[in-house]
mmCIF file of C-alpha atoms and ligand atoms in Angstrom:
data_model
loop_
_atom_site.group_PDB
_atom_site.id
_atom_site.type_symbol
_atom_site.label_atom_id
_atom_site.label_comp_id
_atom_site.label_asym_id
_atom_site.label_seq_id
_atom_site.Cartn_x
_atom_site.Cartn_y
_atom_site.Cartn_z
ATOM 1 C CA MET A 14 153.394 37.147 171.719
ATOM 2 C CA THR A 15 151.179 38.440 168.913
ATOM 3 C CA THR A 16 152.428 38.450 165.331
ATOM 4 C CA VAL A 17 150.819 40.819 162.847
ATOM 5 C CA GLY A 18 151.171 39.757 159.215
ATOM 6 C CA ILE A 19 151.388 42.499 156.612
ATOM 7 C CA LEU A 20 150.827 41.846 152.907
ATOM 8 C CA GLY A 21 153.155 44.219 151.124
ATOM 9 C CA GLY A 22 156.544 45.252 152.475
ATOM 10 C CA GLY A 23 156.912 48.908 151.492
ATOM 11 C CA GLN A 24 157.297 51.983 153.655
ATOM 12 C CA LEU A 25 153.784 51.658 155.072
ATOM 13 C CA ALA A 26 154.569 48.174 156.427
ATOM 14 C CA ARG A 27 157.872 49.502 157.713
ATOM 15 C CA MET A 28 156.193 52.350 159.601
ATOM 16 C CA LEU A 29 153.533 49.949 160.926
ATOM 17 C CA ALA A 30 156.278 47.694 162.292
ATOM 18 C CA LEU A 31 158.126 50.626 163.863
ATOM 19 C CA SER A 32 154.922 51.841 165.461
ATOM 20 C CA GLY A 33 153.992 48.394 166.766
ATOM 21 C CA ALA A 34 157.294 47.714 168.499
ATOM 22 C CA PRO A 35 156.322 49.567 171.729
ATOM 23 C CA LEU A 36 153.160 47.453 171.910
ATOM 24 C CA GLY A 37 155.379 44.375 172.054
ATOM 25 C CA LEU A 38 154.167 43.145 168.672
ATOM 26 C CA ARG A 39 156.017 40.908 166.250
ATOM 27 C CA PHE A 40 155.560 41.282 162.517
ATOM 28 C CA LEU A 41 155.822 39.106 159.440
ATOM 29 C CA VAL A 42 155.834 40.804 156.058
ATOM 30 C CA MET A 43 155.017 39.188 152.731
ATOM 31 C CA ASP A 44 156.255 40.764 149.518
ATOM 32 C CA ASN A 45 157.115 39.600 146.032
ATOM 33 C CA VAL A 46 160.561 41.212 146.169
ATOM 34 C CA ALA A 47 163.239 40.253 148.670
ATOM 35 C CA ASP A 48 164.617 43.753 149.236
ATOM 36 C CA ALA A 49 161.280 45.362 150.225
ATOM 37 C CA CYS A 50 162.152 48.071 152.760
ATOM 38 C CA ALA A 51 160.001 46.712 155.610
ATOM 39 C CA GLY A 52 162.319 43.694 155.555
ATOM 40 C CA GLN A 53 164.935 45.840 157.316
ATOM 41 C CA PHE A 54 162.739 45.707 160.441
ATOM 42 C CA ALA A 55 160.633 42.574 160.194
ATOM 43 C CA PRO A 56 161.091 38.986 159.024
ATOM 44 C CA MET A 57 159.801 38.402 155.510
ATOM 45 C CA VAL A 58 158.175 35.739 153.418
ATOM 46 C CA VAL A 59 158.996 36.323 149.756
ATOM 47 C CA GLY A 60 156.698 35.095 147.027
ATOM 48 C CA ASP A 61 153.916 35.903 144.641
ATOM 49 C CA TYR A 62 150.702 37.083 146.312
ATOM 50 C CA ARG A 63 148.812 34.418 144.373
ATOM 51 C CA ASP A 64 151.105 31.568 145.403
ATOM 52 C CA GLU A 65 149.232 29.308 147.811
ATOM 53 C CA ALA A 66 152.343 27.755 149.357
ATOM 54 C CA THR A 67 153.739 31.198 150.252
ATOM 55 C CA LEU A 68 150.343 32.363 151.525
ATOM 56 C CA ALA A 69 150.007 29.178 153.589
ATOM 57 C CA GLU A 70 153.395 29.718 155.219
ATOM 58 C CA PHE A 71 152.482 33.344 155.931
ATOM 59 C CA ALA A 72 149.099 32.348 157.404
ATOM 60 C CA SER A 73 150.669 29.680 159.636
ATOM 61 C CA ARG A 74 152.983 32.222 161.250
ATOM 62 C CA VAL A 75 150.638 35.163 161.965
ATOM 63 C CA ASP A 76 147.741 35.834 164.370
ATOM 64 C CA VAL A 77 146.104 38.516 162.270
ATOM 65 C CA ALA A 78 146.776 39.884 158.786
ATOM 66 C CA THR A 79 146.500 43.312 157.207
ATOM 67 C CA PHE A 80 147.736 45.172 154.103
ATOM 68 C CA ASP A 81 150.248 47.827 153.200
ATOM 69 C CA PHE A 82 148.932 48.109 149.657
ATOM 70 C CA GLU A 83 145.509 47.674 148.151
ATOM 71 C CA ASN A 84 146.348 45.715 145.047
ATOM 72 C CA VAL A 85 146.714 42.367 146.759
ATOM 73 C CA PRO A 86 144.596 39.998 144.620
ATOM 74 C CA ALA A 87 141.108 39.789 146.133
ATOM 75 C CA GLU A 88 141.220 35.970 145.904
ATOM 76 C CA SER A 89 144.413 35.899 147.994
ATOM 77 C CA ALA A 90 142.820 38.110 150.655
ATOM 78 C CA GLN A 91 139.774 35.836 150.637
ATOM 79 C CA TRP A 92 141.897 32.671 150.855
ATOM 80 C CA LEU A 93 143.813 34.105 153.809
ATOM 81 C CA SER A 94 140.661 35.252 155.589
ATOM 82 C CA GLU A 95 139.472 31.635 155.679
ATOM 83 C CA ARG A 96 142.569 30.830 157.777
ATOM 84 C CA VAL A 97 143.359 33.934 159.882
ATOM 85 C CA PRO A 98 141.457 37.111 160.778
ATOM 86 C CA VAL A 99 142.078 39.678 158.002
ATOM 87 C CA PHE A 100 141.387 43.403 158.435
ATOM 88 C CA PRO A 101 140.080 45.266 156.541
ATOM 89 C CA ASN A 102 137.784 42.461 155.394
ATOM 90 C CA PRO A 103 138.314 41.204 151.818
ATOM 91 C CA GLY A 104 134.946 42.583 150.692
ATOM 92 C CA ALA A 105 135.897 46.107 151.792
ATOM 93 C CA LEU A 106 139.261 45.693 150.083
ATOM 94 C CA ALA A 107 137.560 44.531 146.868
ATOM 95 C CA THR A 108 135.289 47.609 146.871
ATOM 96 C CA ALA A 109 138.241 49.949 147.326
ATOM 97 C CA GLN A 110 140.206 48.188 144.572
ATOM 98 C CA ASP A 111 137.593 49.045 141.989
ATOM 99 C CA ARG A 112 136.944 52.692 141.151
ATOM 100 C CA LEU A 113 133.520 51.807 139.748
ATOM 101 C CA ALA A 114 132.456 49.885 142.883
ATOM 102 C CA GLU A 115 133.661 52.622 145.227
ATOM 103 C CA LYS A 116 132.042 55.443 143.258
ATOM 104 C CA THR A 117 128.793 53.450 143.116
ATOM 105 C CA LEU A 118 128.977 53.005 146.895
ATOM 106 C CA PHE A 119 129.652 56.734 147.443
ATOM 107 C CA ARG A 120 126.604 57.529 145.360
ATOM 108 C CA GLU A 121 124.431 55.047 147.267
ATOM 109 C CA LEU A 122 125.505 56.702 150.509
ATOM 110 C CA ASN A 123 124.666 60.167 149.141
ATOM 111 C CA ILE A 124 128.320 61.174 149.187
ATOM 112 C CA PRO A 125 128.748 63.563 146.223
ATOM 113 C CA VAL A 126 130.902 62.302 143.338
ATOM 114 C CA PRO A 127 131.729 63.634 139.874
ATOM 115 C CA PRO A 128 129.598 62.125 137.099
ATOM 116 C CA PHE A 129 130.990 58.744 136.021
ATOM 117 C CA ALA A 130 130.289 55.823 133.710
ATOM 118 C CA ALA A 131 131.661 52.304 133.268
ATOM 119 C CA ILE A 132 133.445 51.859 129.945
ATOM 120 C CA ASP A 133 134.066 48.491 128.319
ATOM 121 C CA THR A 134 133.982 49.426 124.635
ATOM 122 C CA ARG A 135 134.827 52.321 122.346
ATOM 123 C CA GLU A 136 131.081 52.809 121.683
ATOM 124 C CA GLN A 137 130.446 53.176 125.401
ATOM 125 C CA LEU A 138 133.248 55.735 125.596
ATOM 126 C CA ASP A 139 131.632 57.819 122.846
ATOM 127 C CA ALA A 140 128.207 57.555 124.479
ATOM 128 C CA ALA A 141 129.584 58.468 127.931
ATOM 129 C CA LEU A 142 131.548 61.383 126.463
ATOM 130 C CA ALA A 143 128.348 62.772 124.984
ATOM 131 C CA GLU A 144 126.646 62.422 128.357
ATOM 132 C CA ILE A 145 129.408 63.619 130.723
ATOM 133 C CA GLY A 146 131.029 66.138 128.386
ATOM 134 C CA THR A 147 134.608 67.407 128.401
ATOM 135 C CA PRO A 148 136.989 67.859 130.087
ATOM 136 C CA CYS A 149 136.924 64.422 131.687
ATOM 137 C CA ILE A 150 139.307 61.640 132.684
ATOM 138 C CA LEU A 151 139.428 58.057 131.487
ATOM 139 C CA LYS A 152 140.875 55.802 134.208
ATOM 140 C CA THR A 153 141.506 52.121 134.695
ATOM 141 C CA ARG A 154 139.054 50.703 137.236
ATOM 142 C CA ARG A 155 141.723 48.657 138.972
ATOM 143 C CA LEU A 156 145.459 48.733 139.617
ATOM 144 C CA GLY A 157 145.898 52.462 139.000
ATOM 145 C CA TYR A 158 147.773 54.505 141.605
ATOM 146 C CA ASP A 159 149.579 57.837 141.857
ATOM 147 C CA GLY A 160 147.886 59.057 138.695
ATOM 148 C CA LYS A 161 148.966 56.029 136.607
ATOM 149 C CA GLY A 162 146.439 54.462 134.231
ATOM 150 C CA GLN A 163 144.727 57.780 133.512
ATOM 151 C CA PHE A 164 144.129 59.817 130.377
ATOM 152 C CA ARG A 165 142.788 63.353 130.409
ATOM 153 C CA ILE A 166 140.296 64.065 127.640
ATOM 154 C CA LYS A 167 140.223 67.791 126.971
ATOM 155 C CA THR A 168 137.973 67.810 123.910
ATOM 156 C CA PRO A 169 135.886 65.133 122.155
ATOM 157 C CA ALA A 170 138.664 64.922 119.550
ATOM 158 C CA ASP A 171 140.900 63.287 122.204
ATOM 159 C CA ALA A 172 138.642 60.233 122.436
ATOM 160 C CA GLY A 173 140.674 58.243 119.904
ATOM 161 C CA ALA A 174 143.961 58.975 121.679
ATOM 162 C CA ALA A 175 142.399 58.050 125.031
ATOM 163 C CA TRP A 176 141.196 54.739 123.606
ATOM 164 C CA ASP A 177 144.608 54.082 122.033
ATOM 165 C CA ALA A 178 146.237 54.671 125.431
ATOM 166 C CA LEU A 179 143.876 52.686 127.638
ATOM 167 C CA GLY A 180 141.472 50.730 125.396
ATOM 168 C CA ALA A 181 143.563 47.555 125.690
ATOM 169 C CA GLN A 182 142.976 47.673 129.460
ATOM 170 C CA ALA A 183 139.184 47.632 129.055
ATOM 171 C CA SER A 184 138.961 43.847 128.885
ATOM 172 C CA LYS A 185 141.619 43.326 131.585
ATOM 173 C CA VAL A 186 140.881 45.737 134.429
ATOM 174 C CA GLY A 187 137.900 47.729 133.117
ATOM 175 C CA LEU A 188 137.698 51.484 132.585
ATOM 176 C CA ILE A 189 135.716 54.335 134.065
ATOM 177 C CA LEU A 190 135.098 57.795 132.632
ATOM 178 C CA GLU A 191 134.836 60.602 135.187
ATOM 179 C CA GLY A 192 133.840 64.212 134.791
ATOM 180 C CA PHE A 193 136.736 66.582 135.504
ATOM 181 C CA VAL A 194 136.326 68.453 138.764
ATOM 182 C CA HIS A 195 137.584 72.040 138.713
ATOM 183 C CA PHE A 196 138.532 71.903 142.368
ATOM 184 C CA GLN A 197 140.239 74.597 144.415
ATOM 185 C CA ARG A 198 141.772 72.131 146.882
ATOM 186 C CA GLU A 199 142.501 68.462 147.314
ATOM 187 C CA LEU A 200 141.729 67.243 150.808
ATOM 188 C CA SER A 201 141.743 63.923 152.587
ATOM 189 C CA VAL A 202 140.298 62.606 155.772
ATOM 190 C CA VAL A 203 142.221 59.784 157.402
ATOM 191 C CA ALA A 204 140.027 57.774 159.727
ATOM 192 C CA VAL A 205 140.038 54.584 161.760
ATOM 193 C CA ARG A 206 137.340 52.137 162.777
ATOM 194 C CA GLY A 207 137.838 49.502 165.436
ATOM 195 C CA ARG A 208 136.598 45.916 165.535
ATOM 196 C CA ASP A 209 133.839 47.049 167.912
ATOM 197 C CA GLY A 210 132.740 49.829 165.557
ATOM 198 C CA GLU A 211 134.449 52.671 167.437
ATOM 199 C CA PHE A 212 135.236 55.407 164.913
ATOM 200 C CA ARG A 213 137.727 58.279 164.940
ATOM 201 C CA ALA A 214 139.187 60.607 162.338
ATOM 202 C CA TRP A 215 142.154 62.941 162.215
ATOM 203 C CA PRO A 216 141.644 66.566 161.168
ATOM 204 C CA LEU A 217 141.161 67.258 157.454
ATOM 205 C CA THR A 218 144.432 67.433 155.549
ATOM 206 C CA GLU A 219 145.163 69.469 152.427
ATOM 207 C CA ASN A 220 147.297 67.737 149.798
ATOM 208 C CA TRP A 221 149.362 68.920 146.848
ATOM 209 C CA HIS A 222 150.395 66.603 144.025
ATOM 210 C CA VAL A 223 153.106 66.875 141.387
ATOM 211 C CA ASP A 224 152.744 64.619 138.333
ATOM 212 C CA GLY A 225 149.990 62.701 140.153
ATOM 213 C CA VAL A 226 152.207 61.945 143.182
ATOM 214 C CA LEU A 227 151.683 63.487 146.617
ATOM 215 C CA SER A 228 154.241 66.212 147.221
ATOM 216 C CA ALA A 229 153.071 67.933 150.431
ATOM 217 C CA SER A 230 150.331 67.693 153.053
ATOM 218 C CA LEU A 231 149.175 70.271 155.584
ATOM 219 C CA ALA A 232 147.142 69.528 158.694
ATOM 220 C CA PRO A 233 144.812 70.847 159.736
ATOM 221 C CA ALA A 234 143.664 72.030 156.288
ATOM 222 C CA VAL A 235 142.885 75.738 156.418
ATOM 223 C CA VAL A 236 139.184 75.403 155.561
ATOM 224 C CA ASP A 237 135.794 76.121 157.083
ATOM 225 C CA SER A 238 135.412 73.825 160.092
ATOM 226 C CA ALA A 239 132.015 72.675 158.794
ATOM 227 C CA LEU A 240 133.864 70.841 155.999
ATOM 228 C CA GLY A 241 135.719 68.777 158.597
ATOM 229 C CA GLU A 242 132.422 67.632 160.065
ATOM 230 C CA ILE A 243 131.031 66.745 156.641
ATOM 231 C CA ALA A 244 134.157 64.747 155.780
ATOM 232 C CA TYR A 245 133.994 62.996 159.155
ATOM 233 C CA ASP A 246 130.391 62.040 158.504
ATOM 234 C CA TYR A 247 131.170 60.711 154.993
ATOM 235 C CA ALA A 248 134.094 58.660 156.310
ATOM 236 C CA ARG A 249 132.063 57.217 159.177
ATOM 237 C CA ARG A 250 129.114 56.217 156.995
ATOM 238 C CA LEU A 251 131.440 54.702 154.441
ATOM 239 C CA ALA A 252 133.319 52.640 157.045
ATOM 240 C CA GLU A 253 130.099 51.420 158.624
ATOM 241 C CA SER A 254 128.545 50.444 155.301
ATOM 242 C CA ILE A 255 131.386 48.026 154.481
ATOM 243 C CA ASP A 256 132.214 47.045 158.089
ATOM 244 C CA TYR A 257 135.682 48.472 157.599
ATOM 245 C CA VAL A 258 138.241 47.792 160.340
ATOM 246 C CA GLY A 259 141.535 49.693 160.408
ATOM 247 C CA VAL A 260 142.776 52.989 159.011
ATOM 248 C CA PHE A 261 141.690 54.307 155.630
ATOM 249 C CA ALA A 262 141.803 57.584 153.742
ATOM 250 C CA LEU A 263 138.970 59.199 151.857
ATOM 251 C CA GLU A 264 140.377 61.492 149.179
ATOM 252 C CA LEU A 265 138.200 64.491 148.461
ATOM 253 C CA PHE A 266 138.030 67.384 146.052
ATOM 254 C CA CYS A 267 136.849 70.712 147.431
ATOM 255 C CA ARG A 268 135.006 72.741 144.796
ATOM 256 C CA ASP A 269 133.219 75.972 145.688
ATOM 257 C CA GLY A 270 132.853 74.909 149.309
ATOM 258 C CA GLU A 271 131.491 71.469 148.411
ATOM 259 C CA LEU A 272 133.275 68.150 148.979
ATOM 260 C CA LEU A 273 133.280 65.474 146.267
ATOM 261 C CA ALA A 274 134.705 62.023 146.919
ATOM 262 C CA ASN A 275 137.529 60.847 144.684
ATOM 263 C CA GLU A 276 138.687 57.595 146.175
ATOM 264 C CA LEU A 277 138.936 55.366 149.197
ATOM 265 C CA ALA A 278 142.416 54.106 150.078
ATOM 266 C CA PRO A 279 141.981 50.996 152.244
ATOM 267 C CA ARG A 280 145.144 51.340 154.287
ATOM 268 C CA VAL A 281 147.309 53.775 156.183
ATOM 269 C CA HIS A 282 147.865 56.653 153.796
ATOM 270 C CA ASN A 283 150.621 59.001 152.718
ATOM 271 C CA SER A 284 148.470 62.012 153.650
ATOM 272 C CA GLY A 285 148.414 60.676 157.235
ATOM 273 C CA HIS A 286 152.178 60.423 157.747
ATOM 274 C CA TRP A 287 152.143 63.709 159.658
ATOM 275 C CA THR A 288 150.193 61.960 162.434
ATOM 276 C CA ILE A 289 153.411 60.251 163.602
ATOM 277 C CA GLU A 290 154.605 63.469 165.224
ATOM 278 C CA GLY A 291 151.585 65.748 164.802
ATOM 279 C CA SER A 292 148.895 63.782 166.594
ATOM 280 C CA GLU A 293 148.366 62.192 169.968
ATOM 281 C CA THR A 294 148.159 58.794 168.229
ATOM 282 C CA SER A 295 149.590 58.081 164.787
ATOM 283 C CA GLN A 296 147.651 56.418 161.987
ATOM 284 C CA PHE A 297 150.075 53.458 162.200
ATOM 285 C CA GLN A 298 149.525 52.901 165.905
ATOM 286 C CA ASN A 299 145.759 53.223 165.531
ATOM 287 C CA HIS A 300 145.676 50.842 162.581
ATOM 288 C CA LEU A 301 147.382 48.201 164.706
ATOM 289 C CA ARG A 302 145.109 48.907 167.658
ATOM 290 C CA ALA A 303 142.069 48.578 165.376
ATOM 291 C CA VAL A 304 143.060 45.263 163.775
ATOM 292 C CA LEU A 305 143.998 43.821 167.184
ATOM 293 C CA GLY A 306 140.731 44.905 168.815
ATOM 294 C CA LEU A 307 142.510 47.264 171.245
ATOM 295 C CA PRO A 308 141.084 50.641 172.355
ATOM 296 C CA LEU A 309 141.770 53.345 169.762
ATOM 297 C CA GLY A 310 144.035 56.263 170.662
ATOM 298 C CA ASP A 311 143.035 59.907 170.524
ATOM 299 C CA THR A 312 143.351 61.484 167.062
ATOM 300 C CA ARG A 313 143.773 65.004 168.456
ATOM 301 C CA MET A 314 146.379 67.180 166.736
ATOM 302 C CA VAL A 315 149.267 68.808 168.500
ATOM 303 C CA GLY A 316 149.729 72.215 166.789
ATOM 304 C CA ARG A 317 150.134 72.168 163.002
ATOM 305 C CA ALA A 318 152.062 69.849 160.769
ATOM 306 C CA CYS A 319 153.343 69.747 157.213
ATOM 307 C CA MET A 320 154.630 66.607 155.552
ATOM 308 C CA LEU A 321 156.981 66.836 152.573
ATOM 309 C CA ASN A 322 157.466 63.763 150.410
ATOM 310 C CA TRP A 323 160.873 62.889 149.045
ATOM 311 C CA ILE A 324 160.505 61.425 145.571
ATOM 312 C CA GLY A 325 163.352 59.834 143.598
ATOM 313 C CA GLU A 326 166.162 60.597 146.030
ATOM 314 C CA MET A 327 166.684 61.755 149.602
ATOM 315 C CA PRO A 328 167.723 65.378 150.054
ATOM 316 C CA ASP A 329 170.203 66.544 152.703
ATOM 317 C CA ALA A 330 168.724 65.792 156.129
ATOM 318 C CA LEU A 331 170.510 68.531 158.065
ATOM 319 C CA PRO A 332 168.280 71.548 157.300
ATOM 320 C CA MET A 333 165.255 69.599 158.516
ATOM 321 C CA LEU A 334 167.029 68.180 161.557
ATOM 322 C CA ARG A 335 168.025 71.715 162.599
ATOM 323 C CA GLU A 336 164.373 72.786 162.793
ATOM 324 C CA PRO A 337 162.790 72.653 166.251
ATOM 325 C CA GLY A 338 159.879 70.566 164.976
ATOM 326 C CA GLY A 339 161.708 68.769 162.140
ATOM 327 C CA HIS A 340 161.377 64.987 161.810
ATOM 328 C CA TRP A 341 163.109 62.794 159.270
ATOM 329 C CA HIS A 342 161.971 59.526 157.709
ATOM 330 C CA ASP A 343 164.318 57.701 155.351
ATOM 331 C CA TYR A 344 162.671 54.510 154.084
ATOM 332 C CA GLY A 345 165.998 52.833 153.355
ATOM 333 C CA LYS A 346 165.158 52.428 149.659
ATOM 334 C CA GLN A 347 167.362 52.606 146.610
ATOM 335 C CA PRO A 348 166.886 55.938 144.801
ATOM 336 C CA ARG A 349 164.846 55.597 141.620
ATOM 337 C CA GLU A 350 162.976 58.161 139.545
ATOM 338 C CA GLY A 351 159.422 58.644 140.750
ATOM 339 C CA ARG A 352 159.891 56.389 143.800
ATOM 340 C CA LYS A 353 158.788 57.512 147.264
ATOM 341 C CA VAL A 354 162.039 57.181 149.206
ATOM 342 C CA GLY A 355 161.235 59.151 152.364
ATOM 343 C CA HIS A 356 159.415 62.061 153.905
ATOM 344 C CA ALA A 357 159.861 64.741 156.541
ATOM 345 C CA THR A 358 157.364 66.300 158.883
ATOM 346 C CA LEU A 359 157.599 69.797 160.295
ATOM 347 C CA ARG A 360 155.511 70.437 163.377
ATOM 348 C CA ALA A 361 154.938 73.835 164.960
ATOM 349 C CA ASP A 362 152.577 75.454 167.431
ATOM 350 C CA SER A 363 151.385 78.226 165.107
ATOM 351 C CA ALA A 364 150.843 78.898 161.405
ATOM 352 C CA GLU A 365 153.545 81.599 161.525
ATOM 353 C CA ALA A 366 156.123 79.288 163.074
ATOM 354 C CA LEU A 367 155.306 76.523 160.575
ATOM 355 C CA SER A 368 155.607 78.953 157.634
ATOM 356 C CA ALA A 369 158.945 80.224 158.905
ATOM 357 C CA SER A 370 160.261 76.665 159.237
ATOM 358 C CA LEU A 371 159.042 75.789 155.751
ATOM 359 C CA GLU A 372 160.733 78.860 154.290
ATOM 360 C CA ARG A 373 164.048 77.982 155.900
ATOM 361 C CA VAL A 374 163.920 74.346 154.789
ATOM 362 C CA GLY A 375 162.679 75.178 151.285
ATOM 363 C CA GLU A 376 165.504 77.674 150.832
ATOM 364 C CA ALA A 377 168.229 75.424 152.257
ATOM 365 C CA LEU A 378 167.184 72.478 150.078
ATOM 366 C CA GLY A 379 166.376 74.498 146.964
ATOM 367 C CA ARG A 380 162.814 73.228 147.226
ATOM 368 C CA GLN A 381 160.978 76.531 147.295
ATOM 369 C CA ALA A 382 158.447 75.236 144.742
ATOM 370 C CA GLN A 383 157.535 72.297 146.971
ATOM 371 C CA VAL A 384 156.883 74.412 150.079
ATOM 372 C CA ALA A 385 155.351 77.464 148.348
ATOM 373 C CA PRO A 386 151.726 76.228 148.110
ATOM 374 C CA VAL A 387 151.775 75.182 151.757
ATOM 375 C CA ILE A 388 153.076 78.591 152.858
ATOM 376 C CA ALA A 389 150.403 80.261 150.709
ATOM 377 C CA ALA A 390 147.680 78.144 152.345
ATOM 378 C CA LEU A 391 148.920 79.102 155.816
ATOM 379 C CA ARG A 392 148.639 82.851 155.102
HETATM 380 P P1 LIG B 30 143.574 59.390 141.537
HETATM 381 O O1 LIG B 30 144.517 58.307 141.137
HETATM 382 O O2 LIG B 30 142.160 59.117 141.217
HETATM 383 O O3 LIG B 30 143.767 59.814 142.984
HETATM 384 O O4 LIG B 30 144.000 60.676 140.674
HETATM 385 C C1 LIG B 30 145.271 61.280 140.761
HETATM 386 C C2 LIG B 30 145.132 62.800 140.670
HETATM 387 O O5 LIG B 30 144.499 63.182 139.448
HETATM 388 C C3 LIG B 30 144.227 63.373 141.764
HETATM 389 O O6 LIG B 30 144.944 63.604 142.955
HETATM 390 C C4 LIG B 30 143.748 64.663 141.099
HETATM 391 O O7 LIG B 30 144.742 65.655 141.182
HETATM 392 C C5 LIG B 30 143.593 64.270 139.646
HETATM 393 N N1 LIG B 30 142.222 63.812 139.386
HETATM 394 C C6 LIG B 30 141.765 62.553 139.471
HETATM 395 N N2 LIG B 30 140.447 62.476 139.174
HETATM 396 C C7 LIG B 30 140.058 63.732 138.879
HETATM 397 C C8 LIG B 30 138.810 64.326 138.476
HETATM 398 N N3 LIG B 30 137.708 63.593 138.306
HETATM 399 N N4 LIG B 30 138.794 65.667 138.278
HETATM 400 C C9 LIG B 30 139.918 66.411 138.439
HETATM 401 N N5 LIG B 30 141.115 65.903 138.787
HETATM 402 C C10 LIG B 30 141.202 64.590 139.015
#
């Protein structure tokens, strides 16, 4: 009996556990809150990620460990990796935790990125602003997610406000200034690399965000197929360079037919949830296969799929359940503003059928604004 340990007990851990059940796997989840939603399906160890006693108990009960969120302290990942196999490796996790380290790596690998500069002081901000120009975005290097820890600088006059908002973070987590990309689309490639180096990727996905949080994803993205090959190549080179094992997402901006890398998410990713029903093998199943050294499953798509995120509260399930390709995922979380509480995936064999389904669901739930950009992309 193999037990997979997961650091972090949110919906990603929950979906990993659900996906691993048919493989006969057991799971143990560690989280710092007792009501983490993966705990509804897997035993939990509750404690601070930095607490050695909790980590030691976790390590003693698992055969292999992985993550459901990237902000596990790097020292804790390192400590664990000296006791049990940990995938992705702590070095890869550390790179992905730091926007400066990941952008530097992208650049080294000749993966295009917006201009960027490390910022530790107000003087450096002024110097970088002169160099990069406006508009641009000041971000925390670490611990930012879903658009948090960011300040958009529209004109040089905003520099003071940006420093007031984030300057205090400079000495704690570091800052990075990035040139603003006037992109037409946001895309992601979700990919997986096995312990033996086998590499696969799912088709490019287009993503729409509201207030910095993913709202909808469409796969395959309706783009020139050459872009899919470029994204595949970037993801493969990236994974090889840091000996990455498991699933990850590379978030990309598409500007005038060119792809620029935004960030590397070192885990199963929200833009890959559609793979549960829309692909031969889901990202969750393939992540488990990768960390266990099992053969990877095919990442082929079955038709087209759109994922809609439910933020704050769950809508009525019935309109989605009535759709021929409608699939419902309630994470069993308490509703709270801004919280990802569930998602739904619509799968269909053609763009027309997917659009028609989206129109019906959008109308029935009063969520026309959420489905509209996806329908427009499918036209
Ligand atoms: P991030 O946390 O880096 O994924 O940023 C959250 C969202 O902010 C992204 O999905 C983009 O919509 C936007 N964003 C981040 N960085 C940039 C950038 N350099 N240029 C334009 N938009 C950006």
